[in-house]
Coordinates of C-alpha atoms and ligand atoms in Angstrom, one line a residue:
M19 CA 95.0 102.4 106.6
K20 CA 94.9 104.6 103.6
L21 CA 97.9 107.0 103.1
F22 CA 97.6 110.4 101.3
S23 CA 100.3 113.0 100.7
I24 CA 100.8 116.5 99.3
F25 CA 103.6 116.9 96.8
G26 CA 105.3 120.3 96.2
D27 CA 108.5 122.4 96.3
P28 CA 108.3 124.1 98.7
V29 CA 105.9 122.0 100.8
S30 CA 106.8 122.6 104.4
H31 CA 104.3 125.6 104.6
S32 CA 101.4 123.4 103.4
R33 CA 98.3 123.2 105.7
S34 CA 96.9 120.3 103.8
P35 CA 98.1 117.6 106.2
L36 CA 96.5 119.4 109.1
M37 CA 93.3 119.9 107.2
H38 CA 92.8 116.4 106.0
N39 CA 94.0 114.7 109.2
S40 CA 91.6 116.8 111.2
V41 CA 88.7 115.3 109.1
F42 CA 90.1 111.7 109.3
K43 CA 90.5 112.0 113.0
H44 CA 87.1 113.5 113.9
L45 CA 85.2 111.3 111.5
D46 CA 87.0 108.1 112.4
Y47 CA 88.2 107.5 108.9
D48 CA 91.2 105.1 108.8
A49 CA 93.7 107.3 106.9
C50 CA 96.7 109.5 107.4
Y51 CA 97.9 112.4 105.3
T52 CA 101.6 113.4 105.0
R53 CA 103.8 115.7 103.0
T54 CA 106.4 114.9 100.3
H55 CA 109.0 117.4 99.2
L56 CA 109.4 116.7 95.5
K57 CA 112.0 118.7 93.5
D58 CA 111.7 116.9 90.2
G59 CA 108.1 116.8 89.0
S60 CA 108.8 114.0 86.5
K61 CA 109.4 111.7 89.5
L62 CA 105.8 112.3 90.7
R63 CA 104.2 109.1 89.4
D64 CA 107.0 106.7 90.6
T65 CA 107.1 108.4 94.0
F66 CA 103.3 108.2 94.3
L67 CA 103.4 104.4 93.5
N68 CA 106.4 103.7 95.6
L69 CA 104.7 105.3 98.6
K70 CA 101.6 103.1 97.9
L71 CA 99.4 106.2 98.2
S72 CA 95.6 106.1 97.9
G73 CA 95.6 109.7 96.8
A74 CA 97.5 113.0 96.8
N75 CA 97.3 116.7 96.3
I76 CA 99.8 118.5 94.1
T77 CA 101.0 122.0 94.7
V78 CA 103.4 124.5 93.2
P79 CA 105.2 123.9 90.8
H80 CA 104.1 120.4 89.7
K81 CA 100.4 120.7 88.8
E82 CA 101.0 120.6 85.0
E83 CA 103.4 117.7 85.5
A84 CA 100.7 116.0 87.6
F85 CA 98.4 116.1 84.6
K86 CA 101.0 114.1 82.6
A87 CA 101.5 111.6 85.4
C88 CA 97.9 110.4 85.3
D89 CA 96.4 107.4 83.5
E90 CA 93.1 109.3 83.2
V91 CA 92.0 112.8 83.9
R92 CA 88.4 113.7 84.7
G93 CA 86.1 116.7 84.8
F94 CA 87.4 120.3 84.8
A95 CA 91.1 119.1 85.0
K96 CA 90.7 117.7 81.5
T97 CA 89.7 121.1 80.1
V98 CA 92.6 123.0 81.7
G99 CA 95.4 120.4 81.7
V100 CA 96.1 121.1 85.4
V101 CA 95.8 118.5 88.1
N102 CA 95.8 119.2 91.9
T103 CA 94.3 116.0 93.1
I104 CA 95.2 112.4 92.2
I105 CA 93.2 109.3 93.3
N106 CA 94.6 105.7 93.1
E107 CA 91.8 103.7 91.5
N108 CA 92.9 100.1 91.4
G109 CA 96.5 101.0 90.5
K110 CA 95.5 103.7 88.0
L111 CA 96.2 107.3 88.7
I112 CA 93.1 109.4 88.1
G113 CA 93.5 113.2 88.0
Y114 CA 91.1 116.0 89.1
N115 CA 91.2 119.7 89.6
T116 CA 89.5 121.2 92.7
D117 CA 91.3 124.5 92.8
A118 CA 89.0 126.4 90.5
D119 CA 85.7 125.5 92.2
G120 CA 87.5 126.1 95.6
F121 CA 88.3 129.6 94.4
M122 CA 84.7 130.3 93.2
Y123 CA 83.6 129.3 96.7
A124 CA 86.1 131.7 98.2
I125 CA 84.9 134.8 96.2
Q126 CA 81.1 134.2 96.7
E127 CA 81.0 137.1 99.1
F128 CA 82.3 139.5 96.4
K129 CA 79.1 140.1 94.6
E130 CA 78.8 141.1 90.9
I131 CA 82.2 140.1 89.7
K132 CA 82.2 140.6 85.9
N133 CA 85.8 141.7 85.1
I134 CA 88.9 140.0 86.6
L135 CA 92.6 140.7 86.3
V136 CA 94.7 137.6 87.0
L137 CA 98.4 138.1 87.9
G138 CA 100.5 135.1 86.8
A139 CA 100.1 132.5 84.1
G140 CA 101.0 129.2 85.9
G141 CA 98.9 126.2 86.7
T142 CA 96.6 127.9 89.2
A143 CA 96.0 130.8 86.7
K144 CA 95.1 128.4 84.0
A145 CA 92.5 126.7 86.1
L146 CA 91.0 130.0 87.4
V147 CA 90.9 131.7 84.0
S148 CA 89.1 128.8 82.4
R149 CA 86.6 128.7 85.2
F150 CA 86.0 132.5 85.0
V151 CA 85.4 132.3 81.3
Q152 CA 82.9 129.5 81.9
D153 CA 80.9 132.0 84.0
D154 CA 81.2 134.7 81.3
I155 CA 83.5 136.8 83.3
K156 CA 85.8 139.1 81.2
V157 CA 89.4 138.1 82.1
S158 CA 92.8 139.8 81.6
V159 CA 96.1 138.1 82.4
L160 CA 99.4 139.8 83.3
N161 CA 102.5 137.7 83.6
R162 CA 106.3 138.3 84.0
S163 CA 107.3 136.1 81.0
A164 CA 105.6 136.0 77.6
S165 CA 106.0 132.3 76.9
R166 CA 103.5 131.1 79.5
L167 CA 100.8 133.5 78.1
E168 CA 100.5 131.6 74.8
S169 CA 97.9 129.2 76.1
F170 CA 95.8 132.0 77.5
K171 CA 95.4 134.0 74.3
S172 CA 92.1 132.4 73.2
L173 CA 90.6 133.1 76.7
A174 CA 91.8 136.4 77.9
T175 CA 93.5 139.7 77.1
C176 CA 97.1 138.9 77.8
S177 CA 100.1 141.2 78.6
T178 CA 103.6 141.2 80.1
W179 CA 104.9 143.9 82.3
D180 CA 106.2 145.8 79.2
T181 CA 102.9 145.8 77.3
F182 CA 100.4 146.1 80.2
E183 CA 97.7 148.9 80.0
V184 CA 95.5 149.2 83.1
T185 CA 91.7 149.3 82.8
K186 CA 88.9 148.9 85.5
Y187 CA 88.5 145.6 87.3
D188 CA 86.1 144.2 89.9
L189 CA 88.7 141.8 91.2
V190 CA 92.4 141.3 90.9
V191 CA 93.8 137.9 91.9
N192 CA 97.5 137.1 92.5
T193 CA 98.2 133.6 91.4
T194 CA 102.0 134.1 91.1
S195 CA 104.2 132.6 93.8
A196 CA 105.8 136.1 94.4
G197 CA 105.4 136.6 98.2
L198 CA 105.2 132.9 99.0
K199 CA 108.8 132.4 100.3
D200 CA 110.1 135.9 99.6
E201 CA 108.9 139.5 100.0
E202 CA 108.4 140.2 96.3
L203 CA 105.5 141.8 94.5
P204 CA 103.8 140.0 91.6
A205 CA 104.8 142.9 89.2
P206 CA 106.9 146.1 89.6
L207 CA 105.5 148.5 92.2
E208 CA 104.5 151.1 89.6
I209 CA 102.2 148.6 87.9
I210 CA 100.8 147.2 91.1
T211 CA 100.0 150.7 92.3
K212 CA 98.0 151.5 89.1
I213 CA 96.2 148.2 89.3
L214 CA 95.2 148.8 92.9
Q215 CA 93.8 152.2 92.0
N216 CA 91.5 150.5 89.5
T217 CA 90.0 147.5 91.4
S218 CA 87.2 147.0 93.9
F219 CA 88.5 143.8 95.4
V220 CA 91.8 141.9 95.8
A221 CA 92.5 138.3 96.4
D222 CA 95.7 136.3 96.8
A223 CA 96.1 132.5 96.3
I224 CA 98.8 132.5 98.9
Y225 CA 97.6 131.8 102.4
G226 CA 98.8 132.0 105.9
K227 CA 100.7 135.3 105.5
L228 CA 100.0 138.8 104.4
T229 CA 101.9 139.0 101.1
P230 CA 103.5 142.3 100.1
F231 CA 100.7 142.5 97.5
L232 CA 98.0 142.2 100.2
K233 CA 99.8 144.6 102.4
L234 CA 99.6 147.3 99.7
A235 CA 95.8 146.5 99.2
Q236 CA 95.3 146.8 103.0
N237 CA 97.1 150.2 103.0
K238 CA 94.8 151.4 100.3
N239 CA 91.7 150.2 102.2
I240 CA 90.7 147.8 99.5
T241 CA 88.6 144.8 100.6
F242 CA 91.0 141.8 100.3
K243 CA 91.3 138.1 101.2
D244 CA 94.2 135.7 101.3
G245 CA 94.1 132.1 99.9
S246 CA 92.6 130.5 103.1
D247 CA 89.1 130.1 101.8
M248 CA 90.3 128.9 98.5
L249 CA 92.4 126.3 100.3
L250 CA 89.4 125.2 102.3
G251 CA 87.2 125.0 99.2
Q252 CA 89.6 122.9 97.2
G253 CA 90.4 120.8 100.3
V254 CA 86.8 119.9 101.0
L255 CA 86.3 118.8 97.3
A256 CA 89.6 116.8 97.4
N257 CA 88.6 115.1 100.7
E258 CA 85.3 114.0 99.2
L259 CA 87.3 112.3 96.4
F260 CA 89.8 110.8 98.9
T261 CA 86.9 109.3 101.0
N262 CA 84.9 108.3 97.9
H263 CA 82.0 110.5 99.0
E264 CA 81.5 108.3 102.1
L265 CA 81.5 111.3 104.5
K266 CA 79.0 114.2 104.6
K267 CA 80.3 117.3 103.0
E268 CA 79.1 119.5 105.9
D269 CA 81.1 117.4 108.3
I270 CA 84.3 117.5 106.1
Q271 CA 83.9 121.3 105.9
K272 CA 83.3 121.7 109.6
Y273 CA 86.4 119.7 110.7
M274 CA 88.6 121.1 108.0
A275 CA 87.7 124.6 109.0
K276 CA 88.4 123.7 112.6
S277 CA 92.0 122.8 111.7
F278 CA 92.5 126.5 110.6
E279 CA 92.0 127.5 114.2
L280 CA 95.1 125.6 115.3
Ligands
LIG12 P1 103.3 127.9 88.9 O1 104.7 127.5 89.3 O2 102.5 127.0 88.0 O3 103.2 129.4 88.4 C1 103.9 130.4 89.0 C2 103.5 131.8 88.3 O4 104.1 132.8 89.2 C3 104.1 132.0 87.0 O5 103.2 132.7 86.2 C4 105.4 132.8 87.2 O6 105.7 133.7 86.2 C5 104.9 133.6 88.4 N1 106.0 134.1 89.3 C6 106.8 133.3 90.0 N2 107.7 134.1 90.8 C7 107.4 135.4 90.4 C8 107.9 136.6 90.8 N3 108.9 136.7 91.7 N4 107.4 137.7 90.3 C9 106.4 137.6 89.4 N5 105.9 136.5 88.9 C10 106.4 135.4 89.5 O7 102.5 128.0 90.3 P2 101.0 127.6 90.7 O8 100.1 128.2 89.7 O9 100.9 126.1 91.0 O10 100.8 128.3 92.2 C11 100.9 129.7 92.3 C12 100.6 130.2 93.7 O11 99.3 129.9 94.1 C13 101.5 129.5 94.8 O12 101.9 130.5 95.6 C14 100.6 128.5 95.5 O13 101.0 128.3 96.8 C15 99.3 129.3 95.4 N6 98.1 128.4 95.4 C16 97.2 128.4 96.5 C17 96.1 127.6 96.5 C18 95.1 127.7 97.7 O14 94.4 126.8 97.9 N7 95.1 128.8 98.4 C19 95.8 126.7 95.5 C20 96.7 126.7 94.4 C21 97.8 127.5 94.4 P3 106.8 133.2 85.0 O15 105.9 132.6 83.9 O16 107.3 134.5 84.5 O17 107.8 132.3 85.6

């Protein structure tokens, strides 16, 4: 039996075990998916190998560390330096990124997106911003600290809370972890209020709860979505890698989506 896991801190909220196990169970694939609470990202590689995993997903805050843990990184993950999926290929750790395409899948219903504001400058932001730029979308990034913005400067208009000036956006995406295990906003209320007055759509990478940011969008009658569809999108792509494309994508999608009803 193949064993898979999600690594993160926190990790108890993760729906990934439910999603992947639902696919394995319904499609008779001999595998099991568990969760591993990992505080120190530098221990990712050793922990992965000690657990004899066939593959893993990596969530907050270890995606950049996961890039370093791999022997080889393929596709879009190589462009962004952020890995959310690792496959054990004959003892070698191969890294991929399925978050960005998962998010593009999630926002398909928001038509005509040409201008996006990204809140946060962590691993998820890095993947999304690079993907948006590939599609010729104009991107701005707003982050609490200045240091993390450095790697975004060639791709987007960057600001911190002190230097931020609002313009018009088609979509604003929260990729910070504010609201994940607390009731914080991704930026001070005064800034968020201005932003919400100037956007058509709002999305949050956080799933399974209405974050304070989404609550404000809801109060202002802005069309919004949480991170569930992004989660589904990245999960389907990761499962295809885990099962070496042996299962049909439509079936993976069907049974993974079913797990959301539980
Ligand atoms: P990282 O740890 O790499 O980055 C976190 C970012 O959040 C940083 O920019 C940090 O700013 C900012 N931040 C953290 N706390 C606060 C706060 N209280 N106020 C304002 N900014 C804050 O995380 P990831 O990019 O890996 O993940 C970010 C979020 O996206 C998580 O909540 C994760 O669960 C979610 N996610 C969801 C997915 C899905 O499938 N739905 C997929 C991927 C991620 P600073 O630089 O100042 O520290």
